[in-house]
Tab-separated table of C-alpha atoms in Angstrom:
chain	number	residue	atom	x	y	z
G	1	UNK	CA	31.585	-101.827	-10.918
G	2	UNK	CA	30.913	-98.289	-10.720
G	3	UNK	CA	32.208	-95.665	-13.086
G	4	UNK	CA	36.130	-94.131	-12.355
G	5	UNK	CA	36.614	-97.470	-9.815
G	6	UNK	CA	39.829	-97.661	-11.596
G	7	UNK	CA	40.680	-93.812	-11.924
G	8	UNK	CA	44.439	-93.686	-11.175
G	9	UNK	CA	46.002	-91.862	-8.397
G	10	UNK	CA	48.184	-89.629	-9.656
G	11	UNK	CA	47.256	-86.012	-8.935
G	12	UNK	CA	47.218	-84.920	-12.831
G	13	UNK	CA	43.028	-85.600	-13.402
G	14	UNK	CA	40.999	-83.222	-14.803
G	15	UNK	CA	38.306	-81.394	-12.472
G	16	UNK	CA	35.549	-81.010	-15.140
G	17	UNK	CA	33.322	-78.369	-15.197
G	18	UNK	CA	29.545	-78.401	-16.886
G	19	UNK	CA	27.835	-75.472	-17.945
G	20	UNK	CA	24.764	-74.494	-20.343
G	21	UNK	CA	25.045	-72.232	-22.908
G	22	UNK	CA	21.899	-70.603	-21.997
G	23	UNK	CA	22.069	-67.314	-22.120
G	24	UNK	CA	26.180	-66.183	-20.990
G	25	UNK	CA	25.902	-66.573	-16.931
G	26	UNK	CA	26.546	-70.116	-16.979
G	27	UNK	CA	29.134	-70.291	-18.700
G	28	UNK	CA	30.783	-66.668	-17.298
G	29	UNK	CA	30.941	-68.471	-14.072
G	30	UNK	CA	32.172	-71.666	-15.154
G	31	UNK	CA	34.914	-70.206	-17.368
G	32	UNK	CA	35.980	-68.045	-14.245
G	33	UNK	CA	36.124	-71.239	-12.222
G	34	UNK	CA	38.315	-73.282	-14.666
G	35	UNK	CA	40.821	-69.713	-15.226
G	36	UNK	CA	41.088	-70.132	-10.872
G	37	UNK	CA	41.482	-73.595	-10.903
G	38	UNK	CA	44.004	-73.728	-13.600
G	39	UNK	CA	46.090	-70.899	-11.790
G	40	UNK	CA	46.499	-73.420	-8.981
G	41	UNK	CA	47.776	-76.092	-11.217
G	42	UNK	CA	44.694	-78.317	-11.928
G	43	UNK	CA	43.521	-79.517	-15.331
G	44	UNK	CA	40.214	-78.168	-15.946
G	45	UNK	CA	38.036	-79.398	-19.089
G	46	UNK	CA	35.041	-77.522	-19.898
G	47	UNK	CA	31.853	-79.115	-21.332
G	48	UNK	CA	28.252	-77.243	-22.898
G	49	UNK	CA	25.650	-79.664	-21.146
G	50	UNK	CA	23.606	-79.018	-24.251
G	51	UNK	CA	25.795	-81.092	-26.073
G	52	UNK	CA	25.283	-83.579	-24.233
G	53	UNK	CA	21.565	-84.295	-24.761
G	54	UNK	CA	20.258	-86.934	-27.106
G	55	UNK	CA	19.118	-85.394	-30.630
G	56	UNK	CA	18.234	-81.890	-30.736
G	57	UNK	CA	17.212	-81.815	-27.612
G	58	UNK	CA	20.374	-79.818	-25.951
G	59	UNK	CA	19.088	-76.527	-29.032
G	60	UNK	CA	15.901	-77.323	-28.619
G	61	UNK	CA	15.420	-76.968	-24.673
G	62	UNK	CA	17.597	-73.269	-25.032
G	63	UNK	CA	15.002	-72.128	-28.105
G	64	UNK	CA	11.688	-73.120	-25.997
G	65	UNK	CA	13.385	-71.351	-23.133
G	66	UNK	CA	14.866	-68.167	-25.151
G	67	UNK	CA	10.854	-68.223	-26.642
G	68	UNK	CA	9.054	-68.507	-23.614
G	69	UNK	CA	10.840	-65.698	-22.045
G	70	UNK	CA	10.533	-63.572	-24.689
G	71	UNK	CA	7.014	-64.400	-26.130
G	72	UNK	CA	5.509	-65.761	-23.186
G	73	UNK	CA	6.496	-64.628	-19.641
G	74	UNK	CA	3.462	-65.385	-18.266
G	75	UNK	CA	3.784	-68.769	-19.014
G	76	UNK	CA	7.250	-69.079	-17.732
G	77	UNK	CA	6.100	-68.039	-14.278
G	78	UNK	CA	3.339	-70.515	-14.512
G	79	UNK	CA	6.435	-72.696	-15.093
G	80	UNK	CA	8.757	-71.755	-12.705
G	81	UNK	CA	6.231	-71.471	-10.023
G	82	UNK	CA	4.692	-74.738	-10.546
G	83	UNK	CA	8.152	-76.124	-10.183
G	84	UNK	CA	9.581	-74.203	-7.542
G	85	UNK	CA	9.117	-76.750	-4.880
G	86	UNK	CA	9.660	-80.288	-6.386
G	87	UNK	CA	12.263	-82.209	-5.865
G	88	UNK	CA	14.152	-81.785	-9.213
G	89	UNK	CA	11.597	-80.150	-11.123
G	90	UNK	CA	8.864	-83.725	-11.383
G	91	UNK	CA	8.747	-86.761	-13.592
G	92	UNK	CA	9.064	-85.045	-17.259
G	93	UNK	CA	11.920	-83.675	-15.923
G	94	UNK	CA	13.463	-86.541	-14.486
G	95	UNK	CA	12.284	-88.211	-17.545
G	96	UNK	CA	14.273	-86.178	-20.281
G	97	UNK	CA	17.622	-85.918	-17.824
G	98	UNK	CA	18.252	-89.748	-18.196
G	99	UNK	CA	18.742	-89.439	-21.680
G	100	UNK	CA	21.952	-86.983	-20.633
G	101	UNK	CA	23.428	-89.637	-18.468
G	102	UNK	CA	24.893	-92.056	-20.224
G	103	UNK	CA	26.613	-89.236	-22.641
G	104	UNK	CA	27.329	-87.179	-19.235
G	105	UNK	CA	29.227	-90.502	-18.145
G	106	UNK	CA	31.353	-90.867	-22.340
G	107	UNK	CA	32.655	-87.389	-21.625
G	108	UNK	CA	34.430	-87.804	-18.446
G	109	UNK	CA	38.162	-88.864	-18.885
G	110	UNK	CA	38.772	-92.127	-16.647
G	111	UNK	CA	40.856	-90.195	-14.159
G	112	UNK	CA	38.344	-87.420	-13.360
G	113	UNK	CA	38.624	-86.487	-10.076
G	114	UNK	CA	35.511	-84.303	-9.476
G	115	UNK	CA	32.422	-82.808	-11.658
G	116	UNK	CA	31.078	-79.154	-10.922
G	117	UNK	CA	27.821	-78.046	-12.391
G	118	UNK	CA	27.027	-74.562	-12.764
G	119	UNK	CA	23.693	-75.279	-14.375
G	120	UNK	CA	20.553	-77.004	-12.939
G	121	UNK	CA	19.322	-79.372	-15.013
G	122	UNK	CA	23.325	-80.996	-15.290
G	123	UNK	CA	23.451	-81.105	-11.540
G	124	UNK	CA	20.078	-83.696	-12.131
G	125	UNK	CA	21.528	-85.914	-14.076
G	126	UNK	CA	24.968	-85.738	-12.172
G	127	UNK	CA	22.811	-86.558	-8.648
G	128	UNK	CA	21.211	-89.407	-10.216
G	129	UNK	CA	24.445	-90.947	-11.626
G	130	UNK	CA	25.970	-90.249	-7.943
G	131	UNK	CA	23.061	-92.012	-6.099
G	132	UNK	CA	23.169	-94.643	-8.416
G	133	UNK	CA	27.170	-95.174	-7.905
G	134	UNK	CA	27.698	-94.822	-11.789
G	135	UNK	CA	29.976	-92.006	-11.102
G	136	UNK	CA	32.523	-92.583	-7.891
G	137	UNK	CA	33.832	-89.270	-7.434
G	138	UNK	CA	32.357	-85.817	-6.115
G	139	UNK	CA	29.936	-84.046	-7.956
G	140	UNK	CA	29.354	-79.983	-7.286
G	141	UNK	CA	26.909	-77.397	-7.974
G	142	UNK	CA	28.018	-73.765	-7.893
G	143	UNK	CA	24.627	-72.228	-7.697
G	144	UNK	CA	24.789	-69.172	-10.070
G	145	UNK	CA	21.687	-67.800	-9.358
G	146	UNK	CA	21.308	-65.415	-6.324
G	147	UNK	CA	17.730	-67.011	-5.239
G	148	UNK	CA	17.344	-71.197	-5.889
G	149	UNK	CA	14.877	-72.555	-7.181
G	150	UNK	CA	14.383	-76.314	-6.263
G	151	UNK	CA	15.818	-77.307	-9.257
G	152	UNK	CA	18.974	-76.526	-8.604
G	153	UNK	CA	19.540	-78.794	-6.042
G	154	UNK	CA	19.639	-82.703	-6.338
G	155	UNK	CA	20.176	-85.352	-4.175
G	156	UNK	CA	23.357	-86.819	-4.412
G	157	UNK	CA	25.282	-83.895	-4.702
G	158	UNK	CA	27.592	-83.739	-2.590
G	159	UNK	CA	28.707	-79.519	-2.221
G	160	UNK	CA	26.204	-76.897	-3.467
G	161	UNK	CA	28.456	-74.012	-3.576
G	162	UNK	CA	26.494	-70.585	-3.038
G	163	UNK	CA	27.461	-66.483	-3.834
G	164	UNK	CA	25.913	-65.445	-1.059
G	165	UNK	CA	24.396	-66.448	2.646
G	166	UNK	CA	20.906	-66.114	1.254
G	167	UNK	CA	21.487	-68.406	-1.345
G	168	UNK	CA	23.157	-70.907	0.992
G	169	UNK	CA	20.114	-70.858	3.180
G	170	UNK	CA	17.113	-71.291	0.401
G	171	UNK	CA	19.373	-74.147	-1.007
G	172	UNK	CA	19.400	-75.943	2.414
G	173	UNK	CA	15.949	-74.952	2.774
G	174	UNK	CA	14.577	-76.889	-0.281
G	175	UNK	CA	17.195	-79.767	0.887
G	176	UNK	CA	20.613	-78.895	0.258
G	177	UNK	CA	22.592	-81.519	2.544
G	178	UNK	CA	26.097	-79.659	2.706
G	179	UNK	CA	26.238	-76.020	1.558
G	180	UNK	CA	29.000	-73.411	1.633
G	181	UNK	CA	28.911	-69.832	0.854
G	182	UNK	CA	32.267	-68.954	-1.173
G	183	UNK	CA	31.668	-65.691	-2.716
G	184	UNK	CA	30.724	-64.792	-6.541
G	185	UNK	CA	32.593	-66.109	-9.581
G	186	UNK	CA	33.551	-62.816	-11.467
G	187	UNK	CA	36.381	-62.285	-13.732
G	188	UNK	CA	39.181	-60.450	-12.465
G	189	UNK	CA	39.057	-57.778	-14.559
G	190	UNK	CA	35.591	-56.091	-13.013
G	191	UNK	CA	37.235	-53.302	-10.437
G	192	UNK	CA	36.329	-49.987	-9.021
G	193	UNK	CA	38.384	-47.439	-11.668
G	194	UNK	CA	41.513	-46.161	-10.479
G	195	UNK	CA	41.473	-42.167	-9.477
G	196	UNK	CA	41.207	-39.838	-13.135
G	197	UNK	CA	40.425	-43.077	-15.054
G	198	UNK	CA	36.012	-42.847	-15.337
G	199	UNK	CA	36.778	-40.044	-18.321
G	200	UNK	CA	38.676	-42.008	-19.930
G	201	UNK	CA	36.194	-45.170	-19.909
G	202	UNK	CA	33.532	-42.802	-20.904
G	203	UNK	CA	35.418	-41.765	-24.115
G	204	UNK	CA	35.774	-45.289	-24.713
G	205	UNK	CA	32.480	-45.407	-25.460
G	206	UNK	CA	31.881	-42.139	-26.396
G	207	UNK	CA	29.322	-41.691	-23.697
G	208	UNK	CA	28.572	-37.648	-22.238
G	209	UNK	CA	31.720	-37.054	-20.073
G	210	UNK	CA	29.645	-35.388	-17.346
G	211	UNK	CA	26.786	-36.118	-15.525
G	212	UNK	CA	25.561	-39.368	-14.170
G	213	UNK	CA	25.057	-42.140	-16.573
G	214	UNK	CA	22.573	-45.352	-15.360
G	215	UNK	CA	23.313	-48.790	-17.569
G	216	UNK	CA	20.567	-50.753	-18.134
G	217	UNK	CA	21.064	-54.709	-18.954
G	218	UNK	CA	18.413	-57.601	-19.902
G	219	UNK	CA	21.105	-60.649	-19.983
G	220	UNK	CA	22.830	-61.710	-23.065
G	221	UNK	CA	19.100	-62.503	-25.038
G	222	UNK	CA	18.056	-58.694	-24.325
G	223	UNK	CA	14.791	-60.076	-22.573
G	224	UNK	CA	12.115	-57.858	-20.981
G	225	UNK	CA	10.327	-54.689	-21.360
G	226	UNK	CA	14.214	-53.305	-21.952
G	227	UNK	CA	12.520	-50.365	-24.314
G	228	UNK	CA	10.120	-49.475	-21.443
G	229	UNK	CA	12.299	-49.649	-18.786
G	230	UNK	CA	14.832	-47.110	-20.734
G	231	UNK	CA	12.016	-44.715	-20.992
G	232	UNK	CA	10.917	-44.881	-17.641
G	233	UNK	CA	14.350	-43.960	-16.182
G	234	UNK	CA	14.935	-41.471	-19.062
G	235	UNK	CA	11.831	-39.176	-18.341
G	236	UNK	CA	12.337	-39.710	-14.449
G	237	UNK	CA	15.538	-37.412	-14.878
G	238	UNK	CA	18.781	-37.029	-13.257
G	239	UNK	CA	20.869	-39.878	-15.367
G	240	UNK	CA	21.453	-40.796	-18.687
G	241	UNK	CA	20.090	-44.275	-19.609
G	242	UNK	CA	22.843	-46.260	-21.608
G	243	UNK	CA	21.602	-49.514	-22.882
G	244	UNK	CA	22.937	-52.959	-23.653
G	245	UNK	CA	21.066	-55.468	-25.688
G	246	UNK	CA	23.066	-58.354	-25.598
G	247	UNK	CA	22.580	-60.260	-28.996
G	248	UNK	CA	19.453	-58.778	-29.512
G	249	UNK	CA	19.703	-56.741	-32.886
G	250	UNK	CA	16.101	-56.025	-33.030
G	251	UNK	CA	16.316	-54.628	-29.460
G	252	UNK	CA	18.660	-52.295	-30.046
G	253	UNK	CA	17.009	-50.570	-32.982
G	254	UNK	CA	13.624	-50.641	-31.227
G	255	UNK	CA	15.724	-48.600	-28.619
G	256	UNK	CA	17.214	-46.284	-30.888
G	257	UNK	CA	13.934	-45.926	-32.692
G	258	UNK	CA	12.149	-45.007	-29.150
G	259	UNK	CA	14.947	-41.950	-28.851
G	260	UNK	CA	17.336	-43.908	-26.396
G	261	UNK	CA	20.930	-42.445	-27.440
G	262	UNK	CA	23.198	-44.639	-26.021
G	263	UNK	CA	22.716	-48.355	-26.994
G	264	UNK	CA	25.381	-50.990	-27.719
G	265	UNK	CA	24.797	-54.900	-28.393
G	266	UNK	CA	27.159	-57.416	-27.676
G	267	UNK	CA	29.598	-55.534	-25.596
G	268	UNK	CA	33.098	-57.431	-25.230
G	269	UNK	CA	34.654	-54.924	-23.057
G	270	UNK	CA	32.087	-54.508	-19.963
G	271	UNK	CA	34.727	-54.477	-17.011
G	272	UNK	CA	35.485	-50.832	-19.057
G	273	UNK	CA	31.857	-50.194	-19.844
G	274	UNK	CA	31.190	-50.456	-15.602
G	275	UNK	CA	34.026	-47.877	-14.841
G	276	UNK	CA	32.047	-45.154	-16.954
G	277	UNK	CA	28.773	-45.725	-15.407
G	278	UNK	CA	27.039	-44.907	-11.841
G	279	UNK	CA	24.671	-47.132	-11.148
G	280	UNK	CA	23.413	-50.347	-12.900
G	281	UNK	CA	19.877	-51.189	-13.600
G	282	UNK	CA	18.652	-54.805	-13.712
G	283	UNK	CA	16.331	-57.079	-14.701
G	284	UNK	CA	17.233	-60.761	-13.910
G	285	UNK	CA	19.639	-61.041	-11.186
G	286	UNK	CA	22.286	-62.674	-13.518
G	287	UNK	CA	25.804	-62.251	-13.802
G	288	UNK	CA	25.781	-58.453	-15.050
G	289	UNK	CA	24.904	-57.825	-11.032
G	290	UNK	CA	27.669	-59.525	-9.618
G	291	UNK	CA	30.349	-57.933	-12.457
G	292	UNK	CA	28.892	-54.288	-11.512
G	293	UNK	CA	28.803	-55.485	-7.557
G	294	UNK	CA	32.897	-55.603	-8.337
G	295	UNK	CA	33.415	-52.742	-10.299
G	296	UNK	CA	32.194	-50.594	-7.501
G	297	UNK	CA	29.082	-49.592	-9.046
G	298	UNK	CA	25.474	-49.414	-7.244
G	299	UNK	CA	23.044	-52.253	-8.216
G	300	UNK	CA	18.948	-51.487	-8.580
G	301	UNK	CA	16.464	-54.167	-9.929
G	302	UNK	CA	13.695	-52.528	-11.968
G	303	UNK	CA	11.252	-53.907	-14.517
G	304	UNK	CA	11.728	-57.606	-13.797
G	305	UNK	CA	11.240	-60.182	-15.796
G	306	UNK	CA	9.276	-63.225	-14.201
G	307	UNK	CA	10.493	-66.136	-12.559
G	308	UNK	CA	14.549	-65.858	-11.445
G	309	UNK	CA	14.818	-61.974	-11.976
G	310	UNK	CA	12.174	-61.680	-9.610
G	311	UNK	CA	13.333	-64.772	-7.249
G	312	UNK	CA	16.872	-62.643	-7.692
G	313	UNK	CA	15.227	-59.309	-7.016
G	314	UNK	CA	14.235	-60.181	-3.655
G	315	UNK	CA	17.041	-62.533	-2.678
G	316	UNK	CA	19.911	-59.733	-3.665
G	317	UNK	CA	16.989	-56.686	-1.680
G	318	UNK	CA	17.266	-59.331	1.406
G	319	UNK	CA	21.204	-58.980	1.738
G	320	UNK	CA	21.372	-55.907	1.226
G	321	UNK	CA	23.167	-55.364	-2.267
G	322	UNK	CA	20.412	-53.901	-4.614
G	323	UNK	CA	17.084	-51.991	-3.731
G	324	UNK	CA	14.375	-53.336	-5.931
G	325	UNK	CA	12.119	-50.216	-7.190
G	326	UNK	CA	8.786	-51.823	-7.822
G	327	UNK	CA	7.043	-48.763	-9.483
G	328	UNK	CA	8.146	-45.856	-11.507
G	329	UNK	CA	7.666	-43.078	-9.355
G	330	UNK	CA	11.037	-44.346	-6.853
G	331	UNK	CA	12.949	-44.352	-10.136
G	332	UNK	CA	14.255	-40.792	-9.242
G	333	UNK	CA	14.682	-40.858	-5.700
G	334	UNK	CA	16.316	-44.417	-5.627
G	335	UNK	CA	18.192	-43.575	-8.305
G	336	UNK	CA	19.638	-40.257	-7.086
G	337	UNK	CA	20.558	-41.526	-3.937
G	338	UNK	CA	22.634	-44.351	-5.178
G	339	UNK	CA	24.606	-41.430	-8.017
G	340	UNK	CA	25.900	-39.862	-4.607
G	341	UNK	CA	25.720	-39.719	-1.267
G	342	UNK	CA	25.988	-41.605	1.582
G	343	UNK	CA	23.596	-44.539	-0.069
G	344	UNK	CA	25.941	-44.807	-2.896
G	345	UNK	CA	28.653	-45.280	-0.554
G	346	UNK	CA	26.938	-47.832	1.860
G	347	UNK	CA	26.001	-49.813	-1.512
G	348	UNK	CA	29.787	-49.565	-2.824
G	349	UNK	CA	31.071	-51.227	0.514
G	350	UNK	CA	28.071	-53.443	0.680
G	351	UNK	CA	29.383	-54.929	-2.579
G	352	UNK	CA	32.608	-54.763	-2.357
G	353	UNK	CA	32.760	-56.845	0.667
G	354	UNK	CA	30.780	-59.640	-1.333
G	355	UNK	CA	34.481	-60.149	-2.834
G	356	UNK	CA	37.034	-58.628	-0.294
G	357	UNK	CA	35.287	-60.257	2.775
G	358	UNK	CA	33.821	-63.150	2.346
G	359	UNK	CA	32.325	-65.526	4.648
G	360	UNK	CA	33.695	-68.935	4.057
G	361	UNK	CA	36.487	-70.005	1.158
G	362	UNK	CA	36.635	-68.890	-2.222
G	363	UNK	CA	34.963	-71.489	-5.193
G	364	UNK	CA	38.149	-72.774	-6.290
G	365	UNK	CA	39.409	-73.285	-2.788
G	366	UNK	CA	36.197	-75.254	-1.819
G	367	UNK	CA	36.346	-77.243	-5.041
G	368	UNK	CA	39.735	-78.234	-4.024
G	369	UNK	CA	39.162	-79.450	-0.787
G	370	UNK	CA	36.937	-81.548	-2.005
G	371	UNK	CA	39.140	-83.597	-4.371
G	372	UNK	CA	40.265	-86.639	-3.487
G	373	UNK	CA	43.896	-86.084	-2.434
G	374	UNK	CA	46.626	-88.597	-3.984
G	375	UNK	CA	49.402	-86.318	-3.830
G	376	UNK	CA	51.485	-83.735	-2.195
G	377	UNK	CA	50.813	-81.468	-5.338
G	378	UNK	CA	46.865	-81.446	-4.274
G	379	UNK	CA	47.760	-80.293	-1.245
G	380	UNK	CA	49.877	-77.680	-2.422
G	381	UNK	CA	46.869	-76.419	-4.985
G	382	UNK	CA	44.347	-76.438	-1.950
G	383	UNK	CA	47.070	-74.393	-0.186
G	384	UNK	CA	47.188	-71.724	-2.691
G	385	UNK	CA	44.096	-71.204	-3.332
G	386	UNK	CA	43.081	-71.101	0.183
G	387	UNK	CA	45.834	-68.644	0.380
G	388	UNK	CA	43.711	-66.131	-1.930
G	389	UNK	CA	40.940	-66.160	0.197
G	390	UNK	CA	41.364	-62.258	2.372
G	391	UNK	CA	38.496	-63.156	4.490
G	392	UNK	CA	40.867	-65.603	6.530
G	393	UNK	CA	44.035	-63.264	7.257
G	394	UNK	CA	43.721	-64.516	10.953
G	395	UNK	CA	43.550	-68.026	9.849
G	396	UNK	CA	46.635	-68.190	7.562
G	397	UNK	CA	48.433	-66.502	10.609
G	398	UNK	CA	47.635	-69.340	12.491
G	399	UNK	CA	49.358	-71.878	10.159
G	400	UNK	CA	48.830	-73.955	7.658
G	401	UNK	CA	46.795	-76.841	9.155
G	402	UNK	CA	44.155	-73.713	9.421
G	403	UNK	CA	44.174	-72.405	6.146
G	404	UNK	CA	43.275	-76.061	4.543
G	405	UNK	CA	40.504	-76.128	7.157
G	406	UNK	CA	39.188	-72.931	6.176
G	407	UNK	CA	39.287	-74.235	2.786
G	408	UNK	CA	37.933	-77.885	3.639
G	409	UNK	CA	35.715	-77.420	6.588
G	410	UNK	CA	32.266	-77.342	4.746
G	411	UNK	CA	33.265	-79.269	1.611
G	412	UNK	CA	34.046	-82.323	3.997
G	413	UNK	CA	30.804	-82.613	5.125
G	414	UNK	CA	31.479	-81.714	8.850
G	415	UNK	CA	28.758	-81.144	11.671
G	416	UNK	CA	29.678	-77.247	11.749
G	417	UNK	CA	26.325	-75.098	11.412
G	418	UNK	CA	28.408	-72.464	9.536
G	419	UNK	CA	31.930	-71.514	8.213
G	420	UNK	CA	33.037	-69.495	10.854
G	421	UNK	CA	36.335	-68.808	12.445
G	422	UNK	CA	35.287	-70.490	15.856
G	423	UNK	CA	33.985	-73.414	13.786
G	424	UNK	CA	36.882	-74.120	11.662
G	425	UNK	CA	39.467	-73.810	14.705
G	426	UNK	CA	37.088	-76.236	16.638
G	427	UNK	CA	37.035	-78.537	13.649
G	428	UNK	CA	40.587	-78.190	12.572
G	429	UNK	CA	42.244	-81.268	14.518
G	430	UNK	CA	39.269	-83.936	12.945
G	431	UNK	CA	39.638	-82.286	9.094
G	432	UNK	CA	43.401	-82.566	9.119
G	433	UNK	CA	43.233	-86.160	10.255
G	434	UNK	CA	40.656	-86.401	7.611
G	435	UNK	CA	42.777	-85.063	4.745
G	436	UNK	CA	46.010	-87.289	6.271
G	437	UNK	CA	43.927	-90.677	5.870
């Protein structure tokens, strides 16, 4: 008998959600996901896949990590490149992930009614316990990453959910059965300022009230040549570098000691800290992007560190949302051209429509359609959260058969190539008979 065979159903299960408390975009995304899916009535529990290792392994794994990165990026390239095409990351990985699985299986209440991963290594261990049939009910990966490494996608999952179309298309490209782009996860609170309201975020922080102001960010760990970077943009001219370090005490006083005026650690208030700035300057790709993508503010990668915030880079360059200045002498020019102008503005609108237009359902929707329904509540949840999504203003015109498609239509597994308009409305009579049975 498999695992959850006798899950009830009544349409009060959890949807449980697994991040990795390594680093903060993990778990920014999951706890965004849980706040959505909670708003539409669904009982979320949250669980630290590091926990869930045998031992020390869980601290262990995020010190080596945390270490490498820091003390050896070389070898973490080796790493990452020497991985970046195996099917979930070779046999010592596969090896250590079994441990996870039986305590993967201890956490899940008996009435789950679907797992979402927002963190490689637990969307392994949740593949193998699908393809085994140890766990009966869908598993999910919300790819947080802007480029995807192979690890992040294992067989037997059965929705990878993506940020972006270029992450949708290197997940199905290192074999990614069913993919849907649904937009970023970013808390609500990351929006352009309102008109008269950038002085007042400055003062805040008691940042210079005039003149353009570039923030510089290295993830929560404060990884990277962070110091150099802030130099480099500081002697190019034009802005003001302000930097934050993360958790990274030593970082910040290294910065301070190198002359770099405006430096802050752990910052709690950042959807404040992006209305005072005018353009963002990154290193990894991670979370920080998306958040200043939101706010309105202009995204550049500089300075990256190897691995993902190069992967990133290149992926975020390819759409379209963030230039990535590979030597020091664009530093001014890009950097001008994205404080004002017509660049700025084409970036603005460029990011903005990441979250105001995007191409297929929003993450909570798509998690929701892929529930198992048992009641007329579900329904009503996948309704309302379908209802959120503004790219489909023509659909929910159309009635509510097409809004649960537009939800639905990728997360069932249909033969549409992608989540269009003209695919859903071809699809919509076979999904709702679907969703009926």
């Amino acid at each position: 008998m498999s695992y959850l065979d006798n899950a009830t159903e009544a349409g009060d299960g959890p949807v449980v959600i697994i991040s990795a408390s390594v680093g903060a975009g993990h778990d920014g995304a999951a706890a965004e996901l849980a706040r959505r899916l909670r708003v539409s009535g669904v009982r979320v529990e949250l669980h630290d896949f590091l926990d869930l290792m045998p031992g020390r392994l869980g601290p262990l794994l995020s010190s080596a990590y945390h270490r490498m990165l820091t003390h050896a990026p070389w070898g973490y390239q080796r790493v990452y490149a020497a991985t970046e095409h195996r099917d979930g990351g070779g046999r010592f990985t596969t090896t250590l992930l079994r441990a996870a699985e039986s305590r993967m299986l201890a956490v899940l209440p008996p009435d789950t009614r679907a797992v979402v991963s927002t963190y490689p290594l637990a969307s392994q261990v949740l593949g193998a316990l699908r393809r085994s049939g140890r766990l009966a009910v869908p598993a999910l990966t919300y790819l947080t990453d802007f480029s995807v490494h192979s690890t992040w996608v294992a067989r037997g999952i059965d929705l990878h959910l993506a940020t972006h179309t270029v992450p949708a298309r290197q997940a199905r490209a290192v074999g990614a059965r069913h993919v849907l782009a649904t937009g970023p996860l970013v808390a609500s609170g990351f929006a352009p300022p309102a008109p008269g309201r950038r002085s007042a975020a400055r003062d805040r922080f008691s940042l210079p009230l005039q003149g353009p102001l570039a923030l510089l960010v290295a993830g929560s760990w404060g990884v990277g040549d962070v110091v150099g970077a802030a130099q480099e943009v500081r002697d190019a001219g034009g802005v003001t570098p302000v930097v934050v370090c993360g958790r990274n005490g030593g970082l910040a006083a290294q910065l301070r000691e190198a002359g770099i005026e405006h430096v802050f650690e752990w910052v709690e208030d950042m959807p404040t800290l992006m209305r005072a700035v005018d353009v963002l300057v990154q290193n990894a790709g991670g979370l920080t992007s998306l958040e200043a993508l939101a706010s309105g503010v202009p995204v550049v990668s500089y300075n990256c560190i190897p691995g993902h915030g190069r992967t990133n880079a290149a992926a975020l360059e390819e759409a379209g949302l963030a230039p990535w200045i590979r030597t020091a002498d664009r530093l001014r020019p890009t950097l001008s051209a994205l404080v004002s102008g017509p660049a700025r503005t084409r970036q603005q609108e460029a990011g903005l429509a990441l979250f105001h237009h995007p191409v297929g359902p929003r993450p909570e929707a798509a998690v929701l359609a892929a529930v198992p329904r048992s009641s007329a509540a579900d329904a009503t949840a996948v309704r309302r959260a379908a209802a959120a999504t503004t790219g489909y203003g023509a659909l929910r015109r159309r009635g509510p058969a097409a809004v649960l498609v537009a939800a639905a239509v990728a997360a069932m597994g249909l033969a549409v190539p992608e989540t269009t308009e003209a695919a859903i409305l071809h699809s919509s009579h076979e999904l709702v008979h679907a969703l009926d049975r």
